[in-house]
Amino acid sequence: MVMWGSVEVPELEDRPIIGGDPKRWPAEPGTVHLATGMRMFGAPYNEPNRGDSDEEFLLYPPPGESWLLRVTAYVPWPGLRERVAKHLGVASLFELPVPVLRKAENEFLRTFGEEFVCSSVAPEPHSLPMRWTAERRDALVLLLFWCLEQSRVNHHDPYPSTLLFRPEGVPADLHGTFRNPIWERRQ
């Protein structure tokens, strides 16, 4: 189980890269979705010309399966600061003092959340593809929210963030726009 601010997330387990109990977590760092056994961990970038906002992760299979997927996600334009400026009706947030800016960003995130896009889920070279199901898609969506929102912008309770999930490599019937399921659970 992980703690997301004051919220318990029993379906996820965070396994540290260093430290922790080596008998319990033998050399498998990352975040594990316990029901599916899938594990996600940050990945080195394949392409040197990637966008500055791209983040890449490796999605590892549960025991007994042998595939490895590279997941690419990003924050679309306009970014958070531009969205906050538009919401406040100012041309640039640089017009505001830093304490006012931070307060405005925090209030905006608590009200509207961040926006993310998952653009690609592809097998690594020499890997088999994964068999997709709605359960696996939902597990990946939760893992992405954990990795993108909680670790980047939110060390407090979950925000009402959204994820546009229409990645290449995933069947179209599993595509959609999803709100942070941990935030939704609290409503």
mmCIF file of C-alpha atoms in Angstrom:
data_model
loop_
_atom_site.group_PDB
_atom_site.id
_atom_site.type_symbol
_atom_site.label_atom_id
_atom_site.label_comp_id
_atom_site.label_asym_id
_atom_site.label_seq_id
_atom_site.Cartn_x
_atom_site.Cartn_y
_atom_site.Cartn_z
ATOM 1 C CA MET A 1 0.000 0.000 0.000
ATOM 2 C CA VAL A 2 1.134 3.553 -0.698
ATOM 3 C CA MET A 3 0.040 6.773 0.947
ATOM 4 C CA TRP A 4 -0.968 9.595 -1.396
ATOM 5 C CA GLY A 5 -1.094 12.510 0.991
ATOM 6 C CA SER A 6 -3.691 11.351 3.526
ATOM 7 C CA VAL A 7 -5.207 8.762 1.162
ATOM 8 C CA GLU A 8 -4.373 5.063 1.349
ATOM 9 C CA VAL A 9 -3.987 3.357 -2.024
ATOM 10 C CA PRO A 10 -4.052 -0.373 -1.170
ATOM 11 C CA GLU A 11 -3.706 -1.556 -4.784
ATOM 12 C CA LEU A 12 -0.234 -0.008 -5.209
ATOM 13 C CA GLU A 13 3.062 -0.897 -3.552
ATOM 14 C CA ASP A 14 6.169 1.260 -3.948
ATOM 15 C CA ARG A 15 9.421 -0.682 -4.036
ATOM 16 C CA PRO A 16 12.514 1.439 -3.446
ATOM 17 C CA ILE A 17 15.575 1.213 -5.656
ATOM 18 C CA ILE A 18 17.828 1.300 -2.586
ATOM 19 C CA GLY A 19 16.911 0.328 0.949
ATOM 20 C CA GLY A 20 13.816 -1.443 2.096
ATOM 21 C CA ASP A 21 13.636 -5.149 2.864
ATOM 22 C CA PRO A 22 15.752 -7.045 0.285
ATOM 23 C CA LYS A 23 13.987 -10.330 1.143
ATOM 24 C CA ARG A 24 10.645 -8.775 0.323
ATOM 25 C CA TRP A 25 11.704 -6.695 -2.713
ATOM 26 C CA PRO A 26 14.613 -8.425 -4.439
ATOM 27 C CA ALA A 27 15.992 -6.012 -7.049
ATOM 28 C CA GLU A 28 12.640 -5.019 -8.548
ATOM 29 C CA PRO A 29 12.262 -1.289 -7.931
ATOM 30 C CA GLY A 30 9.240 0.666 -9.021
ATOM 31 C CA THR A 31 5.548 0.808 -8.281
ATOM 32 C CA VAL A 32 3.576 -2.434 -8.451
ATOM 33 C CA HIS A 33 -0.129 -2.740 -9.163
ATOM 34 C CA LEU A 34 -0.853 -5.639 -6.841
ATOM 35 C CA ALA A 35 -3.982 -7.018 -8.541
ATOM 36 C CA THR A 36 -2.327 -7.352 -11.960
ATOM 37 C CA GLY A 37 1.302 -7.757 -10.878
ATOM 38 C CA MET A 38 2.414 -5.113 -13.391
ATOM 39 C CA ARG A 39 5.297 -2.891 -12.261
ATOM 40 C CA MET A 40 6.290 0.540 -13.586
ATOM 41 C CA PHE A 41 9.605 2.333 -13.230
ATOM 42 C CA GLY A 42 11.158 5.410 -14.832
ATOM 43 C CA ALA A 43 13.069 4.656 -18.043
ATOM 44 C CA PRO A 44 16.065 6.152 -19.804
ATOM 45 C CA TYR A 45 15.033 8.041 -22.928
ATOM 46 C CA ASN A 46 15.289 6.243 -26.260
ATOM 47 C CA GLU A 47 15.236 9.342 -28.432
ATOM 48 C CA PRO A 48 17.611 12.261 -27.909
ATOM 49 C CA ASN A 49 15.193 14.657 -29.652
ATOM 50 C CA ARG A 50 12.240 13.953 -27.403
ATOM 51 C CA GLY A 51 10.058 16.797 -26.143
ATOM 52 C CA ASP A 52 11.132 18.473 -22.927
ATOM 53 C CA SER A 53 7.901 17.503 -21.215
ATOM 54 C CA ASP A 54 7.961 13.830 -22.261
ATOM 55 C CA GLU A 55 8.359 11.281 -19.510
ATOM 56 C CA GLU A 56 9.093 7.646 -20.220
ATOM 57 C CA PHE A 57 8.489 4.597 -18.071
ATOM 58 C CA LEU A 58 9.044 0.885 -18.427
ATOM 59 C CA LEU A 59 6.045 -1.328 -17.687
ATOM 60 C CA TYR A 60 7.127 -4.776 -16.509
ATOM 61 C CA PRO A 61 4.981 -7.921 -16.723
ATOM 62 C CA PRO A 62 3.579 -9.963 -13.882
ATOM 63 C CA PRO A 63 5.370 -13.225 -13.058
ATOM 64 C CA GLY A 64 4.936 -15.803 -15.803
ATOM 65 C CA GLU A 65 4.718 -13.353 -18.711
ATOM 66 C CA SER A 66 7.604 -12.090 -20.824
ATOM 67 C CA TRP A 67 6.937 -8.679 -22.312
ATOM 68 C CA LEU A 68 8.353 -5.219 -21.584
ATOM 69 C CA LEU A 69 6.619 -2.008 -22.654
ATOM 70 C CA ARG A 70 7.851 1.582 -22.945
ATOM 71 C CA VAL A 71 5.186 4.101 -21.914
ATOM 72 C CA THR A 72 5.489 7.750 -22.999
ATOM 73 C CA ALA A 73 3.400 10.510 -21.413
ATOM 74 C CA TYR A 74 3.553 14.302 -21.285
ATOM 75 C CA VAL A 75 1.817 17.494 -20.170
ATOM 76 C CA PRO A 76 0.200 19.067 -23.260
ATOM 77 C CA TRP A 77 0.365 22.729 -24.264
ATOM 78 C CA PRO A 78 -0.896 24.951 -22.741
ATOM 79 C CA GLY A 79 0.878 23.889 -19.583
ATOM 80 C CA LEU A 80 -0.111 24.494 -15.994
ATOM 81 C CA ARG A 81 1.221 28.061 -15.781
ATOM 82 C CA GLU A 82 -0.571 29.126 -18.958
ATOM 83 C CA ARG A 83 -3.806 27.521 -17.764
ATOM 84 C CA VAL A 84 -3.533 29.316 -14.399
ATOM 85 C CA ALA A 85 -2.788 32.666 -16.093
ATOM 86 C CA LYS A 86 -5.833 32.275 -18.355
ATOM 87 C CA HIS A 87 -7.986 31.343 -15.340
ATOM 88 C CA LEU A 88 -6.809 34.463 -13.478
ATOM 89 C CA GLY A 89 -7.175 36.675 -16.555
ATOM 90 C CA VAL A 90 -3.528 37.796 -16.619
ATOM 91 C CA ALA A 91 -1.190 37.730 -19.616
ATOM 92 C CA SER A 92 1.643 36.137 -17.672
ATOM 93 C CA LEU A 93 2.056 34.701 -14.211
ATOM 94 C CA PHE A 94 5.378 36.547 -14.037
ATOM 95 C CA GLU A 95 3.262 39.628 -13.313
ATOM 96 C CA LEU A 96 2.451 38.130 -9.912
ATOM 97 C CA PRO A 97 4.655 37.965 -6.807
ATOM 98 C CA VAL A 98 5.994 34.442 -6.180
ATOM 99 C CA PRO A 99 3.859 33.761 -3.050
ATOM 100 C CA VAL A 100 0.704 34.772 -4.946
ATOM 101 C CA LEU A 101 1.772 32.635 -7.910
ATOM 102 C CA ARG A 102 2.329 29.545 -5.742
ATOM 103 C CA LYS A 103 -1.024 30.017 -3.997
ATOM 104 C CA ALA A 104 -2.829 30.455 -7.333
ATOM 105 C CA GLU A 105 -1.196 27.319 -8.785
ATOM 106 C CA ASN A 106 -2.076 25.239 -5.707
ATOM 107 C CA GLU A 107 -5.699 26.410 -5.708
ATOM 108 C CA PHE A 108 -5.982 25.761 -9.442
ATOM 109 C CA LEU A 109 -4.599 22.217 -9.071
ATOM 110 C CA ARG A 110 -6.972 21.430 -6.191
ATOM 111 C CA THR A 111 -9.912 22.654 -8.300
ATOM 112 C CA PHE A 112 -9.027 21.565 -11.857
ATOM 113 C CA GLY A 113 -5.993 19.289 -11.565
ATOM 114 C CA GLU A 114 -3.239 18.743 -14.096
ATOM 115 C CA GLU A 115 -3.702 17.448 -17.639
ATOM 116 C CA PHE A 116 -1.628 14.548 -18.971
ATOM 117 C CA VAL A 117 -1.473 12.668 -22.270
ATOM 118 C CA CYS A 118 -0.289 9.084 -22.698
ATOM 119 C CA SER A 119 0.948 9.076 -26.290
ATOM 120 C CA SER A 120 2.620 5.701 -26.737
ATOM 121 C CA VAL A 121 2.745 2.232 -25.213
ATOM 122 C CA ALA A 122 5.102 0.092 -27.270
ATOM 123 C CA PRO A 123 7.021 -3.145 -26.746
ATOM 124 C CA GLU A 124 10.733 -2.702 -26.231
ATOM 125 C CA PRO A 125 12.955 -4.200 -28.944
ATOM 126 C CA HIS A 126 12.850 -8.008 -28.922
ATOM 127 C CA SER A 127 9.859 -8.011 -26.564
ATOM 128 C CA LEU A 128 6.550 -9.730 -27.071
ATOM 129 C CA PRO A 129 3.444 -7.513 -27.049
ATOM 130 C CA MET A 130 1.139 -7.487 -24.035
ATOM 131 C CA ARG A 131 -2.405 -8.882 -24.208
ATOM 132 C CA TRP A 132 -4.565 -5.847 -23.421
ATOM 133 C CA THR A 133 -7.632 -5.951 -21.186
ATOM 134 C CA ALA A 134 -9.669 -3.200 -19.538
ATOM 135 C CA GLU A 135 -8.228 -4.300 -16.168
ATOM 136 C CA ARG A 136 -4.661 -3.852 -17.446
ATOM 137 C CA ARG A 137 -5.536 -0.498 -19.003
ATOM 138 C CA ASP A 138 -7.037 0.668 -15.706
ATOM 139 C CA ALA A 139 -3.945 -0.527 -13.828
ATOM 140 C CA LEU A 140 -1.690 1.394 -16.232
ATOM 141 C CA VAL A 141 -3.860 4.519 -15.883
ATOM 142 C CA LEU A 142 -3.551 4.341 -12.085
ATOM 143 C CA LEU A 143 0.212 3.763 -12.303
ATOM 144 C CA LEU A 144 0.549 6.755 -14.642
ATOM 145 C CA PHE A 145 -1.379 9.029 -12.293
ATOM 146 C CA TRP A 146 0.845 7.892 -9.426
ATOM 147 C CA CYS A 147 4.051 8.448 -11.389
ATOM 148 C CA LEU A 148 3.025 11.676 -13.137
ATOM 149 C CA GLU A 149 0.937 13.525 -10.570
ATOM 150 C CA GLN A 150 1.991 12.320 -7.163
ATOM 151 C CA SER A 151 5.711 12.337 -7.803
ATOM 152 C CA ARG A 152 5.841 15.559 -9.875
ATOM 153 C CA VAL A 153 3.320 18.047 -8.629
ATOM 154 C CA ASN A 154 1.455 16.648 -5.687
ATOM 155 C CA HIS A 155 2.894 15.488 -2.422
ATOM 156 C CA HIS A 156 -0.515 16.108 -0.868
ATOM 157 C CA ASP A 157 -3.925 14.572 -1.543
ATOM 158 C CA PRO A 158 -4.837 13.626 -5.149
ATOM 159 C CA TYR A 159 -5.981 16.315 -7.579
ATOM 160 C CA PRO A 160 -8.874 15.997 -10.078
ATOM 161 C CA SER A 161 -6.338 15.559 -12.875
ATOM 162 C CA THR A 162 -7.167 14.011 -16.242
ATOM 163 C CA LEU A 163 -5.292 11.653 -18.533
ATOM 164 C CA LEU A 164 -5.995 11.505 -22.249
ATOM 165 C CA PHE A 165 -5.248 7.837 -22.944
ATOM 166 C CA ARG A 166 -5.081 7.285 -26.698
ATOM 167 C CA PRO A 167 -1.627 5.793 -27.093
ATOM 168 C CA GLU A 168 -0.278 4.115 -30.168
ATOM 169 C CA GLY A 169 0.029 0.433 -29.409
ATOM 170 C CA VAL A 170 -3.218 0.081 -27.421
ATOM 171 C CA PRO A 171 -6.492 -1.114 -29.008
ATOM 172 C CA ALA A 172 -8.842 1.802 -29.775
ATOM 173 C CA ASP A 173 -11.692 0.315 -27.714
ATOM 174 C CA LEU A 174 -9.534 0.853 -24.585
ATOM 175 C CA HIS A 175 -8.849 4.537 -25.320
ATOM 176 C CA GLY A 176 -10.491 7.312 -23.333
ATOM 177 C CA THR A 177 -10.084 10.301 -21.070
ATOM 178 C CA PHE A 178 -9.780 9.371 -17.417
ATOM 179 C CA ARG A 179 -9.972 11.382 -14.209
ATOM 180 C CA ASN A 180 -7.613 10.461 -11.393
ATOM 181 C CA PRO A 181 -9.349 7.392 -9.891
ATOM 182 C CA ILE A 182 -7.954 8.080 -6.419
ATOM 183 C CA TRP A 183 -9.406 11.619 -6.450
ATOM 184 C CA GLU A 184 -12.744 10.233 -7.737
ATOM 185 C CA ARG A 185 -12.845 7.665 -4.930
ATOM 186 C CA ARG A 186 -12.714 10.463 -2.358
ATOM 187 C CA GLN A 187 -15.652 12.355 -3.840
#
